[in-house]
XYZ file of C-alpha atoms in Angstrom:
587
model
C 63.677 14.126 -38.477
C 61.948 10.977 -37.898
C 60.984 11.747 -34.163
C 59.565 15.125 -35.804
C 57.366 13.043 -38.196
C 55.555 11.146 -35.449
C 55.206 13.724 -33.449
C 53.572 15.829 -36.577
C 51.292 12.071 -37.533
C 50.534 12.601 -33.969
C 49.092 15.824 -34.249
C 47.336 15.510 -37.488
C 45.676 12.534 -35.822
C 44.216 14.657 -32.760
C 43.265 17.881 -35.054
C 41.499 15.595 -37.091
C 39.876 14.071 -34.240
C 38.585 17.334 -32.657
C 35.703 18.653 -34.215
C 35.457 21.974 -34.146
C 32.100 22.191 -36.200
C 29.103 21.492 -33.720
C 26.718 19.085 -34.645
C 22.988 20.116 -34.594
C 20.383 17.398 -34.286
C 16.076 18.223 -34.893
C 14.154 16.042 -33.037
C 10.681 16.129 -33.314
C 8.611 14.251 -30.419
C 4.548 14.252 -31.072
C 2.154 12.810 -28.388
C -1.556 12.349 -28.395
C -3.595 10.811 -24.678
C -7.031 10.390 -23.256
C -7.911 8.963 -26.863
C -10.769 7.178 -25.388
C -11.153 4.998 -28.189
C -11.450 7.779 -30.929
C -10.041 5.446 -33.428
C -11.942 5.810 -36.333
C -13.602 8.631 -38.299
C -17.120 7.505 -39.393
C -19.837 6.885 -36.771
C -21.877 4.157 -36.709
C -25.020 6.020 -37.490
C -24.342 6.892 -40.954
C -25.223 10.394 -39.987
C -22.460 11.567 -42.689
C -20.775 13.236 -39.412
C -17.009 13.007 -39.158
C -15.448 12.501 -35.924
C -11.931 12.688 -34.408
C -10.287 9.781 -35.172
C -6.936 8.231 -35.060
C -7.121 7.685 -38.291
C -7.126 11.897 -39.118
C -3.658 11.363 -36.791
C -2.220 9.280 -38.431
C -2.496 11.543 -41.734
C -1.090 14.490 -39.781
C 2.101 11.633 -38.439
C 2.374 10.475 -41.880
C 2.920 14.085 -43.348
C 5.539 15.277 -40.593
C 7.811 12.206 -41.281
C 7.298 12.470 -44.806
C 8.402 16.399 -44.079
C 11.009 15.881 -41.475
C 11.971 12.063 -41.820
C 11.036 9.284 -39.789
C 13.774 8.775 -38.414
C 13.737 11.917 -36.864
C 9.996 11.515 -35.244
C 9.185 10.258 -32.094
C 5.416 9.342 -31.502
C 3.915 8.721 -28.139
C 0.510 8.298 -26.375
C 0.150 9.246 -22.984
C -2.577 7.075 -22.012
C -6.109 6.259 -21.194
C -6.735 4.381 -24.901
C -9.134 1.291 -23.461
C -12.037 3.591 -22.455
C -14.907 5.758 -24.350
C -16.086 4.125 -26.947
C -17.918 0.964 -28.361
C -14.979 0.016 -30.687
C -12.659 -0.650 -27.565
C -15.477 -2.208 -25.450
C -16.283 -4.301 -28.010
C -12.908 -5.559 -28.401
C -12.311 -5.450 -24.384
C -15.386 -7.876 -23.401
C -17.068 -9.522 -26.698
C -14.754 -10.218 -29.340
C -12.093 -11.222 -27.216
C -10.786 -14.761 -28.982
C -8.605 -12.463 -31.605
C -6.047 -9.910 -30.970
C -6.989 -6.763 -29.594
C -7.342 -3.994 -32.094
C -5.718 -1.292 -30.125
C -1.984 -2.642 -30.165
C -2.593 -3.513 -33.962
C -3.408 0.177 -34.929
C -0.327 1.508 -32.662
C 1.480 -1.259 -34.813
C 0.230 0.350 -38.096
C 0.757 3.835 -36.952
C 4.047 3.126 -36.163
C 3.946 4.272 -32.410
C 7.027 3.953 -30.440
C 5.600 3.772 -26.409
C 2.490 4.173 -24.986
C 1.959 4.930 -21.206
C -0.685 3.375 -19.553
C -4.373 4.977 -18.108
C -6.357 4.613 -15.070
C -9.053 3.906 -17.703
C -6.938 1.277 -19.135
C -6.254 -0.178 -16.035
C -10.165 -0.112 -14.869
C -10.690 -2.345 -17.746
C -9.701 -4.972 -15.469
C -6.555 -7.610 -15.597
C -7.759 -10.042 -17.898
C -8.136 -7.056 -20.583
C -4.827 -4.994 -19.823
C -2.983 -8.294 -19.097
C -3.481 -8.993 -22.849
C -3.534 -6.049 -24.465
C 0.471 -5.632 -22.536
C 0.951 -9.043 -23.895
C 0.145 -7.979 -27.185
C 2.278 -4.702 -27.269
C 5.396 -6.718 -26.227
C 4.438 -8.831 -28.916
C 4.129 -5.309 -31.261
C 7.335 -4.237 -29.431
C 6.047 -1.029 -28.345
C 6.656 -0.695 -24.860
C 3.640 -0.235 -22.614
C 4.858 1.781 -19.886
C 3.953 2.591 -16.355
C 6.898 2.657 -13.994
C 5.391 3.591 -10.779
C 3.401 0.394 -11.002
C 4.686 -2.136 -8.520
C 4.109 -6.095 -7.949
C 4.266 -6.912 -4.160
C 7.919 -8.407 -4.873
C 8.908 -4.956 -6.084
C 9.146 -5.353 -9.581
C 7.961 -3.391 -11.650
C 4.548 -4.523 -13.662
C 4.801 -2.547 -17.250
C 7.841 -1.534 -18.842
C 9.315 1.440 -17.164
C 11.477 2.653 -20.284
C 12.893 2.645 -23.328
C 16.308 3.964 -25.338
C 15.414 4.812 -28.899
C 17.863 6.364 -31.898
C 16.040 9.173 -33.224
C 17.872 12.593 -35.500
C 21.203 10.849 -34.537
C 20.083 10.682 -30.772
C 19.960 8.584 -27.841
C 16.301 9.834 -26.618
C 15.498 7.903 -23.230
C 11.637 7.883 -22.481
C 10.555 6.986 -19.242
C 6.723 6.370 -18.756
C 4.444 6.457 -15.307
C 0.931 5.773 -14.634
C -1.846 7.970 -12.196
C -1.277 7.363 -8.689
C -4.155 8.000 -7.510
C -5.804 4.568 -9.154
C -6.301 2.560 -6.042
C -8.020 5.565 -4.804
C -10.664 5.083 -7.524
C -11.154 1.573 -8.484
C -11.979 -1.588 -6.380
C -9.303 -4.061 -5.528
C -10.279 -6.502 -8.231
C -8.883 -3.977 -11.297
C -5.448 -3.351 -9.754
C -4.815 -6.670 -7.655
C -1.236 -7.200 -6.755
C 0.066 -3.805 -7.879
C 0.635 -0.481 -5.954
C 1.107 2.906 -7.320
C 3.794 4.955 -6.119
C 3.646 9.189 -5.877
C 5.083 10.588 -9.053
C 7.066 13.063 -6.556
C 9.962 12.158 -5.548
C 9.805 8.970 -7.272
C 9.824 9.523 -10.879
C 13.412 12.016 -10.151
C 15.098 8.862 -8.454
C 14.029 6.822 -11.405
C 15.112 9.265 -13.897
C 18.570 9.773 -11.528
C 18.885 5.876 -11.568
C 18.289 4.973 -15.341
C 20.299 8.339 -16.662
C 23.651 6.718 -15.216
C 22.881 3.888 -16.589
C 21.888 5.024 -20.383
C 23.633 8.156 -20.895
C 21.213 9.498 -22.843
C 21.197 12.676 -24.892
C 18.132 13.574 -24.585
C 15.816 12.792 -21.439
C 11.710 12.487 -22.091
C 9.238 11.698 -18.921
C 5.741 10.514 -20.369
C 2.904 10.549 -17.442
C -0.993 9.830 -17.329
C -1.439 12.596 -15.058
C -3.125 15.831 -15.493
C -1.020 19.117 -15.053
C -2.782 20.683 -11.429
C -1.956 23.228 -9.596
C 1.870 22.500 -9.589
C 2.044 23.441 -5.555
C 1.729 19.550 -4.704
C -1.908 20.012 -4.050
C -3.504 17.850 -6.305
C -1.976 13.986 -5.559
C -4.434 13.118 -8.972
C -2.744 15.739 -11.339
C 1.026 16.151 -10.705
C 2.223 17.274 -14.119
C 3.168 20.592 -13.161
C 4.655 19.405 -9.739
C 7.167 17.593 -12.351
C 7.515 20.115 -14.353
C 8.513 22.444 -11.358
C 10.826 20.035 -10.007
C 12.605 17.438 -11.917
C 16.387 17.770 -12.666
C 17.916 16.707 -15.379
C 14.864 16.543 -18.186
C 14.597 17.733 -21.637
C 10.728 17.319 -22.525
C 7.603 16.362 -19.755
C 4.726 14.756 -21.437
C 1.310 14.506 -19.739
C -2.540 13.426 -20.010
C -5.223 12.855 -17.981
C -6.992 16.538 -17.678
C -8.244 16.435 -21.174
C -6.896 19.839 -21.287
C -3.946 20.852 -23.987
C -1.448 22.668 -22.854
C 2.373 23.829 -23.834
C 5.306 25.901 -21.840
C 8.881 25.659 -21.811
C 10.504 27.365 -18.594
C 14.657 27.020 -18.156
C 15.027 24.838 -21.470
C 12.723 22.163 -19.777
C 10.008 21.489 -22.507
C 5.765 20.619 -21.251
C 2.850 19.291 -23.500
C -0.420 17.807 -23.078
C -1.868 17.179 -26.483
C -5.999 16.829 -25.148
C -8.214 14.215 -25.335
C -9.646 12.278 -28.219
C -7.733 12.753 -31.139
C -8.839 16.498 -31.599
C -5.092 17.687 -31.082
C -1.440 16.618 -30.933
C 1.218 18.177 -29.243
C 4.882 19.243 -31.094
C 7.843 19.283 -29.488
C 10.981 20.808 -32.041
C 13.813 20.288 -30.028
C 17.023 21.358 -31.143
C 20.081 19.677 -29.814
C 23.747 20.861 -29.956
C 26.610 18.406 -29.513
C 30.376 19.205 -29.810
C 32.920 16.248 -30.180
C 30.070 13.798 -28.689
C 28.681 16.330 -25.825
C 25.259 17.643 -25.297
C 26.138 21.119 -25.207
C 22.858 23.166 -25.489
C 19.160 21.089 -26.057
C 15.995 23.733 -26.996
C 12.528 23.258 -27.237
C 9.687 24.678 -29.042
C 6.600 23.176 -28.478
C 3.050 23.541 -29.846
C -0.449 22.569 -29.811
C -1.641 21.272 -33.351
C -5.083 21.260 -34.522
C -6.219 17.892 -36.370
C -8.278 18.286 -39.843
C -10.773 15.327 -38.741
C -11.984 15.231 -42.179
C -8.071 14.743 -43.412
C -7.589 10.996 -43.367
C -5.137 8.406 -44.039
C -6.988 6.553 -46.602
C -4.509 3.956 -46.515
C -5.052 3.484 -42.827
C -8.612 3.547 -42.855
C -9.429 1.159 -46.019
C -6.535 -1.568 -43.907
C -8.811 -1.417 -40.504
C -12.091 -1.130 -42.603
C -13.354 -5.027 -41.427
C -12.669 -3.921 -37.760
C -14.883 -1.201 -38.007
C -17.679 -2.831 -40.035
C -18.117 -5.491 -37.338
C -17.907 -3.141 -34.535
C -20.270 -0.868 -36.625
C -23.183 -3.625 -36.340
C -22.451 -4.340 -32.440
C -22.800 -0.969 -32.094
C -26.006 -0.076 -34.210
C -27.834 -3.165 -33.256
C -31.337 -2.495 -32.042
C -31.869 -3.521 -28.651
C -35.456 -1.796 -27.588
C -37.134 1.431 -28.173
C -37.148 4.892 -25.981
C -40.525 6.837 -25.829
C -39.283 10.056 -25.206
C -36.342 11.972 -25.905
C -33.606 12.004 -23.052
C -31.084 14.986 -22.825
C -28.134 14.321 -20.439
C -27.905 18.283 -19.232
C -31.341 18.332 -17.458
C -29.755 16.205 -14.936
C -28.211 20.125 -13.518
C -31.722 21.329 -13.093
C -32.872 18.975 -11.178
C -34.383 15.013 -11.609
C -34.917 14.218 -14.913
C -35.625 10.966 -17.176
C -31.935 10.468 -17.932
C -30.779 10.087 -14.040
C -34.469 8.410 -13.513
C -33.314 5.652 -15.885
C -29.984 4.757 -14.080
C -31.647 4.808 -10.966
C -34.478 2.779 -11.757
C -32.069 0.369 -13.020
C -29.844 0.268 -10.121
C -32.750 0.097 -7.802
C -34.504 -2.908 -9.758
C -31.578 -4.770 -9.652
C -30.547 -4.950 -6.312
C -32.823 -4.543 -2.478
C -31.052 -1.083 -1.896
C -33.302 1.599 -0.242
C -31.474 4.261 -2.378
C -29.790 4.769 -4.772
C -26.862 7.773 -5.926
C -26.309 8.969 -9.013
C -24.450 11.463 -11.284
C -24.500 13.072 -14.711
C -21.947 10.951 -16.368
C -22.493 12.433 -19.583
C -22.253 16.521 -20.177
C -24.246 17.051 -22.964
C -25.674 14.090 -24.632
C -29.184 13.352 -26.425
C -30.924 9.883 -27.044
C -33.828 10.493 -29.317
C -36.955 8.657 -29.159
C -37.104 5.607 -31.157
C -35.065 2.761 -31.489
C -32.404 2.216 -28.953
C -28.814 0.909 -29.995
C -26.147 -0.066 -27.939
C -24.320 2.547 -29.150
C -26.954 4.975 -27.139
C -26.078 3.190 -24.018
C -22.724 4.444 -24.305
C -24.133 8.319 -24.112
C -26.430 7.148 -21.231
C -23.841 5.536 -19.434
C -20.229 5.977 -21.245
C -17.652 4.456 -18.438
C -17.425 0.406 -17.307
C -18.406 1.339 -13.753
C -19.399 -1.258 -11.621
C -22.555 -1.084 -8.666
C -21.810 -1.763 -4.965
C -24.278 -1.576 -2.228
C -23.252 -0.688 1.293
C -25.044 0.384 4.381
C -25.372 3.762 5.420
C -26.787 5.939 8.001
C -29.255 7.746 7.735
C -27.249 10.671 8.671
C -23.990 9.630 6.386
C -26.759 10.081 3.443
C -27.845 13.587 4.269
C -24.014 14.798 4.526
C -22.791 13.097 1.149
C -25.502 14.779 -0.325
C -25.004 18.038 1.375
C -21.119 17.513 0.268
C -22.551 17.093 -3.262
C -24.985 19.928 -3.772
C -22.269 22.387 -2.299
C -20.214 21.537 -5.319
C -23.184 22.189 -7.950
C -24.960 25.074 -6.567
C -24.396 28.200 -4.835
C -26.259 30.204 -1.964
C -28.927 32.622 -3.493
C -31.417 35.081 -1.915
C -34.813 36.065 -3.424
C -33.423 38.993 -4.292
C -30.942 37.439 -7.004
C -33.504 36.334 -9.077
C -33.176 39.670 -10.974
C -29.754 39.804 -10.426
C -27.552 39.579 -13.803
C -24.660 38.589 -11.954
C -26.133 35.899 -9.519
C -26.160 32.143 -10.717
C -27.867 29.511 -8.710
C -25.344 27.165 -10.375
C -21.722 27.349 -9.510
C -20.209 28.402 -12.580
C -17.778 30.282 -14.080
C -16.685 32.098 -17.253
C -13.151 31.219 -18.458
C -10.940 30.807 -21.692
C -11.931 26.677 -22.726
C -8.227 25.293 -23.626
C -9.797 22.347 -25.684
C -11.129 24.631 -28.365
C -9.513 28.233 -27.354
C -12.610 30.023 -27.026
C -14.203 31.547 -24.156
C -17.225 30.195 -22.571
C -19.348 29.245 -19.498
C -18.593 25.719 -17.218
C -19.050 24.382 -14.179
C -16.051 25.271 -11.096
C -16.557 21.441 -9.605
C -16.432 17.982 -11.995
C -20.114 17.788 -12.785
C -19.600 13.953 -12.695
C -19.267 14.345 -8.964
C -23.072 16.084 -8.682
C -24.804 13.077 -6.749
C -28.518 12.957 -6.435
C -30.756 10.353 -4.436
C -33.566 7.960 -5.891
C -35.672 6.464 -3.241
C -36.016 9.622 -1.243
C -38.211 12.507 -1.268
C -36.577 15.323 -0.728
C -35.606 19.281 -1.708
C -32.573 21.463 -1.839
C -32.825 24.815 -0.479
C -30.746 27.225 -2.874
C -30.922 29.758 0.506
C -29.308 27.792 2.559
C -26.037 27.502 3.888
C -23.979 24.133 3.808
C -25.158 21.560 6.033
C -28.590 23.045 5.708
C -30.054 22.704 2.038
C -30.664 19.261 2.048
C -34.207 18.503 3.467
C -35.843 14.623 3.627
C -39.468 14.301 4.160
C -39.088 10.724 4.048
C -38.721 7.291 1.716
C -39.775 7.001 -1.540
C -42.338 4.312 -0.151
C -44.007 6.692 2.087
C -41.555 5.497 5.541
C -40.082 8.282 7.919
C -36.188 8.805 6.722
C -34.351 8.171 10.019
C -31.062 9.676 10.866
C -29.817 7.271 13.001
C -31.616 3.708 10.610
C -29.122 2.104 8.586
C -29.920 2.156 4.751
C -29.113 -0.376 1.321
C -27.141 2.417 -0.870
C -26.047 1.690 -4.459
C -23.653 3.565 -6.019
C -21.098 3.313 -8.405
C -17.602 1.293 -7.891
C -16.239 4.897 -8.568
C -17.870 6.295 -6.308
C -17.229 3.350 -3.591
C -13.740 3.779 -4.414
C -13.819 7.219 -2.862
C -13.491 9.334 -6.173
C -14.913 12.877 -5.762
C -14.169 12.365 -1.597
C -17.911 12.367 -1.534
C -18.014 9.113 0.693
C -14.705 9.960 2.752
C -14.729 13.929 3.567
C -18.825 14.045 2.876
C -20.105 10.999 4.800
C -17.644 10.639 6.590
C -16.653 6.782 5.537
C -13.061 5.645 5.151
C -11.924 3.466 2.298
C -11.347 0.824 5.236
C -14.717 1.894 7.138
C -16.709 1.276 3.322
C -14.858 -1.931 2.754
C -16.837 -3.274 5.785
C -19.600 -1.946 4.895
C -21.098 -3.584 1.662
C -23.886 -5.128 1.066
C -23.038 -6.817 -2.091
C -21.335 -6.008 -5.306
C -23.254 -6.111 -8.776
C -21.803 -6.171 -12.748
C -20.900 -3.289 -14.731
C -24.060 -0.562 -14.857
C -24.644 -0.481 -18.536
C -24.428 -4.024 -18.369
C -27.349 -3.786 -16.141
C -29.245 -0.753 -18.715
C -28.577 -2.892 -21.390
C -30.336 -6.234 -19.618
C -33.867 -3.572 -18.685
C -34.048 -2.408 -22.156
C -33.784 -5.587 -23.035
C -36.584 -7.429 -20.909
C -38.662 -4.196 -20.732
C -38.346 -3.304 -24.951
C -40.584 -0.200 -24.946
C -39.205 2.056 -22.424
C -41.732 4.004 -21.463
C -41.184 6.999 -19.171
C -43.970 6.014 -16.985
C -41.448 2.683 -16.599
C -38.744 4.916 -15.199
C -40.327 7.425 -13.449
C -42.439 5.415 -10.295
C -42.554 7.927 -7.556
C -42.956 5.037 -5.163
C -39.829 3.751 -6.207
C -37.416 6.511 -6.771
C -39.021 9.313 -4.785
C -38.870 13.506 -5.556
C -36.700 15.543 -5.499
C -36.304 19.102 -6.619
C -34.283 22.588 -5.926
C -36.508 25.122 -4.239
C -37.682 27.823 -3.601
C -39.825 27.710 -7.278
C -39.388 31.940 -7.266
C -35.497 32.225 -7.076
C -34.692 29.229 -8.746
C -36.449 29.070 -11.796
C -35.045 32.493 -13.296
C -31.799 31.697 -12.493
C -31.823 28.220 -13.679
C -33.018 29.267 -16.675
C -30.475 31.798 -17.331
C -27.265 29.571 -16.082
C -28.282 26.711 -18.424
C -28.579 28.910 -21.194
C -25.170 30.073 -20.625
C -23.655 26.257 -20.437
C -25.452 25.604 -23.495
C -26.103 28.468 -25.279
C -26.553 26.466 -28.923
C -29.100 24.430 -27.497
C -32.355 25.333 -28.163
């Protein structure tokens, strides 16, 4: 009788320790990138204007933990948070003896990892250095996995176990491999970047056996591509494709949102500057401690820019007062009007003030520059710093390197071929030619349809200090005609030539200086000249000296040459038409 007790204590014991009722856990993962410094909601103009903000986030965070509980939200940022606007310059280079305002308004908003940019990295080591110092200090892990010291070790955080809906959620983070490609030396010194594929599965492979995780989240600054392993600088959907044993991919980079779920494995990009957050639900099922089934549904949600948290706003309202006057403070005046978009028709005052600039400041012969801004305006009148930001919006440094004269006429070749097509006179009156190469196609940022280029428009280089045309009949390696030097000299093939250009563009961003000149990263390395500050730096120092910027002051043929699409017949209908289709509100 007694043996029959145990053995019936026994059994209670191990029924009671089975459970035979599944538990279901609701996790709910949000992530924002490519912020760009859209932190707060007010410009700086007093125009009235709202404008995405983290701050209109943070209301839209606030009411899904107040709907879900916190403890069952993860928040994450995918990256690129140091760039695109005065408010993070301002606290990146001038007021730099307090602590950065970025980690304090993660802090606030009560973000558990951030991965980092290539933006955030460009800002340079003394910037990133502190702002990771800073987030450690926060505790919210700054991650980048894939970026390595020359020891080996790793230079961010690569990951971090959390507790959320009853959970153990493991989120690993990576950075853009392709940043060495881009930036010079000084901005990434003693790190390397390795491939996302195959290294981010043998990191997940490695840390899974070590956490046991229930649920399994990659973060990456990388855009989603093509997913065939094309496209080294946007390997999102090469992840997604590929990697084993992952619940939810998280990307950036591409400014472009975007959701799917494929074999229970879980994909968002939320967009770029605060206009949007991605949603992941995921459901997970566990029996007796065992992931049995994990589900995702995953969204893109629309931010109400003029919904704010007031609470947030009124606590950083001294931070964006003082950036406010940095950013409004007059600094010369502008005669004329500049619009960004003439730059796609052909030389205009906006690319005629960068290249004056660049030219001034340096003994180059010529000079290369690109539309860095899509669609901006800088009215006449007084200037503000602020307006250098539309003129020139990224912390780009100049270099000056030799090239031949032949290397010159190829990267521009390689450059027009991206921006226009070949016409005939006949497609002047042809509805369905463009002498731009664009293309009509469903715009994932605001899901309408609409008209945009089929290249990066930041990659159409023009020359100052030649005189030139570009023949919209011709083939490639035939449209780009030089009559000679902005000073009146012969252009000679085979004459070596001063050429600024960006550190961007140095880097070999756009392959415009290794597949269109011709010039290895190696081969360009050996070939500068000398290396100058940041460009709008160098804007901001002429408007300075110069005060009334005149457009006589920026438009000296005998310093930055001609140059102009031909022929007049074919190109000016066209033209007309294709810019009225990239802009068709402007008038």
């Amino acid at each position: 009788m007694k043996l029959l007790r145990i053995l019936l204590i026994v059994m209670a014991m191990m029924f009671a320790s089975c459970n035979f009722e599944p538990e279901r856990h609701t996790l709910h993962v949000v992530s924002t990138g490519d912020v760009h410094g859209a932190w707060f909601d007010d410009d700086y103009l007093d125009s009235g204007e709202k404008s995405t903000s983290l701050i209109a986030v943070g209301k839209k965070i606030n009411d899904l933990r107040d709907s879900v509980g916190a403890e069952n939200v993860l928040l994450i940022d995918a990256g690129d948070c140091l760039q695109g606007d005065v408010a993070p310059y301002y606290y990146n280079y001038v007021k730099t003896d307090v602590p950065h305002l970025f980690p304090r308004m993660m802090k606030y908003m009560g973000y558990d990892c951030v991965v980092v940019g290539n933006h955030d990295i460009e800002t340079g080591h003394a910037v990133y250095d502190k702002v990771r110092k800073e987030m450690d200090e926060a505790e919210i892990p700054w991650l980048g996995g894939n970026a390595i010291r020359e020891n080996g070790d790793i230079y961010f955080q690569e990951y971090k176990v959390f507790e959320r809906a009853g959970l153990k959620v493991l989120v690993l983070g990576y950075t853009n491999p392709n940043i060495s490609e881009w930036l010079q030396e000084e901005k990434w010194k003693g790190l390397t970047f390795n491939s996302l594929v195959p290294y981010v599965q043998e990191r997940v492979d490695a840390v899974k056996a070590k956490e046991n995780p229930d649920v399994t989240v990659v973060a990456v600054h990388s855009g989603s591509g093509k997913g065939d392993g094309s496209v080294f600088e946007n390997q999102g959907l090469d992840l997604f494709k590929s990697l084993k044993g992952v619940d939810l991919i998280i990307t950036a980079h591409d400014h472009k949102p975007y959701v799917d779920n494929v074999n229970g494995v879980a994909y968002q990009n939320g967009g770029a500057k605060a206009a949007k957050i991605a949603h992941s639900v995921i459901e997970v099922t566990k029996n007796n401690g065992k992931v049995m089934n994990v589900n995702a549904i995953t969204t893109i949600d629309d931010i109400d820019k003029n919904d704010v948290d007031s609470a947030m706003k009124e606590y950083f309202a001294a931070d964006y007062e003082e950036v406010k006057r940095f950013s409004t403070n007059k600094i010369g005046t502008l005669e004329e009007t500049i619009r960004t978009r003439e730059a796609f028709r052909g030389q205009c005052a906006y690319t005629n003030l960068i290249n004056t600039v660049m030219l001034r400041a340096t003994d180059a012969d010529i000079a290369f520059t690109a539309p860095l801004t899509y669609n901006g305006i800088v009215n006449a009148g007084d200037i503000r710093y602020c307006d250098l930001r539309t003129i020139y919006p990224f912390e780009n440094e100049m270099v000056v390197l030799k090239m031949k004269g032949e290397e010159i006429k190829d990267f521009l070749e390689f450059s027009y071929d991206k921006w226009i097509n070949v016409c005939n006179s006949d497609d002047a009156g042809n509805s369905d030619a463009h002498v731009l190469k664009i293309i009509e196609k469903d715009d994932q940022r605001n899901g309408t349809k609409g008209w945009s280029f089929v290249e990066k428009s930041y990659n159409f280089e023009s020359a100052a200090g030649l005189n030139y045309f570009v023949d919209v009949t011709k083939s490639f390696g035939k449209r780009v005609i030089i009559s000679g030097l902005a000073d009146g000299e012969p252009f000679d093939y085979d004459e070596f030539y001063k050429v600024a250009m960006t550190s961007y563009r140095f880097s070999g961003a756009g392959d415009l200086l290794p597949d269109g000149a011709g010039i290895s990263a190696e081969e360009a390395q050996k070939r500068v000249v000398a290396k100058y500050r940041e460009i709008r730096d160098l804007i901001n120092e002429f408007v300075i000296d110069n005060q009334n910027i005149k457009i006589d002051l920026i438009s000296d043929k005998k310093v930055l040459g001609e140059w102009r699409f031909e022929p007049a017949n074919v190109v000016e209908p066209l033209m007309a038409k294709d810019m009225n289709l990239l802009f068709p509100d402007v008038k």
